[in-house]
Backbone as CSV, one residue per row, in Angstrom:
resi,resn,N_x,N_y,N_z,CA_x,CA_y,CA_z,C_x,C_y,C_z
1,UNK,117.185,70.453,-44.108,115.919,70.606,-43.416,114.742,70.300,-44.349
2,UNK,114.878,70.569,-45.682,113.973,70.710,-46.517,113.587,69.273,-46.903
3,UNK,114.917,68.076,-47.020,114.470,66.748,-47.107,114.113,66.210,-46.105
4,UNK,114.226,66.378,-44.756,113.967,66.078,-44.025,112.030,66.444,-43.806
5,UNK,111.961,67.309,-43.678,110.014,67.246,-44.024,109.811,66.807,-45.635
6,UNK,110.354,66.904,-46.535,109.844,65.985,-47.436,109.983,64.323,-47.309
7,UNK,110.541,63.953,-45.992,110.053,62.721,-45.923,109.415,62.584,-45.221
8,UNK,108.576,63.227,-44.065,107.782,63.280,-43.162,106.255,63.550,-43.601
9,UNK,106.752,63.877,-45.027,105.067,64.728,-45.695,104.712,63.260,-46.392
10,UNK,106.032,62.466,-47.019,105.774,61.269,-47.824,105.313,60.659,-47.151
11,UNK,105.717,60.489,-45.943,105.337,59.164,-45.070,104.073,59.510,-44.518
12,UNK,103.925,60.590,-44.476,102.238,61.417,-43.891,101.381,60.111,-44.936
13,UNK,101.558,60.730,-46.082,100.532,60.590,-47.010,100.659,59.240,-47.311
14,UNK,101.431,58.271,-46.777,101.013,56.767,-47.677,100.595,56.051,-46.197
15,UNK,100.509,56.825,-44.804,99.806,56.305,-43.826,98.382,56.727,-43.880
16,UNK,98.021,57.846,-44.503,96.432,57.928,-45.124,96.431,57.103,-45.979
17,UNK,96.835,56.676,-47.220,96.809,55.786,-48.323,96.489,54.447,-47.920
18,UNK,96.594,53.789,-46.794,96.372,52.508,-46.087,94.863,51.963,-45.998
19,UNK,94.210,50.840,-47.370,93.114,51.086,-47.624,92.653,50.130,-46.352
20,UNK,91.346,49.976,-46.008,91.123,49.967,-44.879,91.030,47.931,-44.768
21,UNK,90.666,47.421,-45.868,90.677,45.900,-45.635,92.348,45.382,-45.427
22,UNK,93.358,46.435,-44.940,94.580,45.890,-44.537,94.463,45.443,-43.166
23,UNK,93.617,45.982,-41.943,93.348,45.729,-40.717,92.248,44.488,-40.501
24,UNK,92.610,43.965,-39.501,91.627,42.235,-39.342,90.918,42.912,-38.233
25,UNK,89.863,41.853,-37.550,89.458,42.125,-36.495,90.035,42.769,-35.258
26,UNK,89.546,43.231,-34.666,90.351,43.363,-32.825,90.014,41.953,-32.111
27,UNK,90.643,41.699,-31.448,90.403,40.417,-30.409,90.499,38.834,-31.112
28,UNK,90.253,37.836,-30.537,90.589,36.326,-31.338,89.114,35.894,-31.125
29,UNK,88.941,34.837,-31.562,87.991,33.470,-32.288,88.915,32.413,-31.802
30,UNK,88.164,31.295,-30.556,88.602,30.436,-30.442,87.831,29.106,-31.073
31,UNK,88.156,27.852,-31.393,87.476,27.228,-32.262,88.010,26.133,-31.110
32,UNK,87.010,25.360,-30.163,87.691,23.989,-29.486,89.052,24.131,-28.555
33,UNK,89.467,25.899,-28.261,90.362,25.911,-27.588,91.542,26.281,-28.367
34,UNK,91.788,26.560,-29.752,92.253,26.623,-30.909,91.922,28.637,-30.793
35,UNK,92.853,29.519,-30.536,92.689,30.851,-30.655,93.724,31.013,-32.006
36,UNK,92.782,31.945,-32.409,92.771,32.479,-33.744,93.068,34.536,-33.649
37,UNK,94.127,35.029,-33.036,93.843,36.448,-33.093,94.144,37.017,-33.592
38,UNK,92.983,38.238,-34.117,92.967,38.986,-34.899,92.358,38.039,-36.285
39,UNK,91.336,37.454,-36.123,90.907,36.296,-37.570,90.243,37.344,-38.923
40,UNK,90.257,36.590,-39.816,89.736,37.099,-40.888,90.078,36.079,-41.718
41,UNK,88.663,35.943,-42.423,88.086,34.835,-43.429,87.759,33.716,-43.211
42,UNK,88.002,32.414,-43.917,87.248,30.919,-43.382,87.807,30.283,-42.561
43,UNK,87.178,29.568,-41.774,87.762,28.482,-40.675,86.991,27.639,-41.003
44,UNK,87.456,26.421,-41.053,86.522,24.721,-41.261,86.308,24.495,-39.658
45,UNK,85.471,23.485,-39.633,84.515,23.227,-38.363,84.501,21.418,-38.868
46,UNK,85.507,21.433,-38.629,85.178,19.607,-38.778,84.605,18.563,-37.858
47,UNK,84.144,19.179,-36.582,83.725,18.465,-36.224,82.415,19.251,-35.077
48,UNK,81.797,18.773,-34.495,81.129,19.720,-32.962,82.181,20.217,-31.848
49,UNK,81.921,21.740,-32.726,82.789,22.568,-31.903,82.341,23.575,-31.228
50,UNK,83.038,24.336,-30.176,82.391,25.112,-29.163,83.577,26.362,-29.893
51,UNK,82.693,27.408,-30.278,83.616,28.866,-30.594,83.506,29.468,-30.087
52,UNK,84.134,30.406,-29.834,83.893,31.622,-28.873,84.666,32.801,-29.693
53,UNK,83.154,33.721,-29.508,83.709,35.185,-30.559,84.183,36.357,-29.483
54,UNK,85.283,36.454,-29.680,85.798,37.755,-28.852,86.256,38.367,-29.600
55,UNK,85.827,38.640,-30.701,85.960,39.595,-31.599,85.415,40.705,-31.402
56,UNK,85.188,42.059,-31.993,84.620,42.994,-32.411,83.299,42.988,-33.871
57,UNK,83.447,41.776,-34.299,82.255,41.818,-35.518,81.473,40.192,-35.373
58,UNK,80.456,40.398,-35.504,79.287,39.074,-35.653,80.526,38.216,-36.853
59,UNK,80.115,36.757,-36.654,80.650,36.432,-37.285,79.823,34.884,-38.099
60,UNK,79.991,34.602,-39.213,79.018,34.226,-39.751,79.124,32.291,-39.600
61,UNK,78.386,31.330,-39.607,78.824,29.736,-39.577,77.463,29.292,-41.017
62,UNK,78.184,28.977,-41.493,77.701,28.121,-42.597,77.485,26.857,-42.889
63,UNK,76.333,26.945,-43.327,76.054,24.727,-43.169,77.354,23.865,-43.980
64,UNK,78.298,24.540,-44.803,79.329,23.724,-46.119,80.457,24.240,-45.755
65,UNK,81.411,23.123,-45.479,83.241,24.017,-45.911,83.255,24.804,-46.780
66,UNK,84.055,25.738,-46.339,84.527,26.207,-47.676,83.867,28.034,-47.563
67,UNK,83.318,28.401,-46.380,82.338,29.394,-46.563,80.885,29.816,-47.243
68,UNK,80.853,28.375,-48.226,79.802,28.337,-48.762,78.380,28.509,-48.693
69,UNK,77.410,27.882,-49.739,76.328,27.727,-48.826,75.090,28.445,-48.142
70,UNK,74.315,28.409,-46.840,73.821,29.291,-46.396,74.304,29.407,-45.320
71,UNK,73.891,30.994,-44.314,74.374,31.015,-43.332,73.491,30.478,-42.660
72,UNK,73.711,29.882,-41.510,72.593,28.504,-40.588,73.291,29.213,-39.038
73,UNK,73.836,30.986,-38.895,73.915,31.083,-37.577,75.070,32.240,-37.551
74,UNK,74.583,33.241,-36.630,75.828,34.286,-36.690,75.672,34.457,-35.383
75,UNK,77.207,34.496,-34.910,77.624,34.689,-33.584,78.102,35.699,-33.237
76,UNK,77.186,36.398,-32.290,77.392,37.891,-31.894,78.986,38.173,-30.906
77,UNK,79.884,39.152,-31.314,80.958,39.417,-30.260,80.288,39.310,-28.691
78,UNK,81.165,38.681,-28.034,80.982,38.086,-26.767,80.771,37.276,-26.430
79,UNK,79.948,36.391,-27.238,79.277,34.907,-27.165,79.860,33.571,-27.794
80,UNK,79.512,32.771,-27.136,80.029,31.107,-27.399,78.873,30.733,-27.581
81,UNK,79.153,29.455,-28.584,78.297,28.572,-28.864,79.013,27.431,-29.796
82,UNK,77.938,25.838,-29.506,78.504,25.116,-30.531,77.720,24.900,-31.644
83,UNK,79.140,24.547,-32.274,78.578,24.523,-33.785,79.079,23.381,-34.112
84,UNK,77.737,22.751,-35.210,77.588,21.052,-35.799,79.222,20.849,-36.523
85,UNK,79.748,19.909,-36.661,80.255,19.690,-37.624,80.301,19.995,-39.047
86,UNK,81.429,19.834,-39.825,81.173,20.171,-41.083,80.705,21.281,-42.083
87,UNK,80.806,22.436,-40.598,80.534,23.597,-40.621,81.866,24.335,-41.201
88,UNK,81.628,25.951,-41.220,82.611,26.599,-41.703,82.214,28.393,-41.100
89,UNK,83.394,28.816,-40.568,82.953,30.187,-39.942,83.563,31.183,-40.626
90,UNK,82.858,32.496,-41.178,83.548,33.573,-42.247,83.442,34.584,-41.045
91,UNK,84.463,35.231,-41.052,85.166,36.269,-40.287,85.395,37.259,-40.995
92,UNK,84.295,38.282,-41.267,84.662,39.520,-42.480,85.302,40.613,-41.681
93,UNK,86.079,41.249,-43.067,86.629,42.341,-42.604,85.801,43.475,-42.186
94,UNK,86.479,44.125,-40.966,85.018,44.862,-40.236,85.359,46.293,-41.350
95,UNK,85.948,46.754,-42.091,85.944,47.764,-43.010,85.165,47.296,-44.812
96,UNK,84.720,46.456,-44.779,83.739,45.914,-46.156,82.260,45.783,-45.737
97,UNK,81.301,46.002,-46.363,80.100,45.371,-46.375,79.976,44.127,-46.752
């Protein structure tokens, strides 16, 4: 009985231990029809594309591949829009600043 809750107490404690940038968004990012769910981090934009954020977090489009650059546009959860070519979209983890 006694190992038996000592593995229930272990397993307690390394499901608190689960630091929080292990979880991605809720919902997908479609890029041109291209779904992405659950995204997190860069997507290239190679060409004029129509995204659509059904995510849970704003998500950022940058004038340079690569995430670089400045941001030139953040797309609020719920909303579509297109974006120029040659662009690049950062999808942060909703547990970081």
């Amino acid at each position: 009985m006694s190992s038996t809750l000592t593995i229930f107490a272990a397993a307690g404690m390394l499901a608190l231990t689960v630091p929080g940038s292990a979880f991605a968004t809720n919902g997908f990012l479609r890029i041109d029809g291209v779904v992405h769910n659950h995204p997190l981090g860069c997507y290239e934009v190679a060409q004029l594309s129509t995204v659509l954020n059904f995510t849970d977090v704003p998500v950022r489009v940058h004038n340079v591949p690569g995430c670089q650059g400045n941001v030139v546009q953040i797309i609020p959860p719920g909303l579509a829009t297109q974006v120029p070519g040659t662009h690049s979209i950062l999808v942060k983890d909703p547990f970081t600043p």
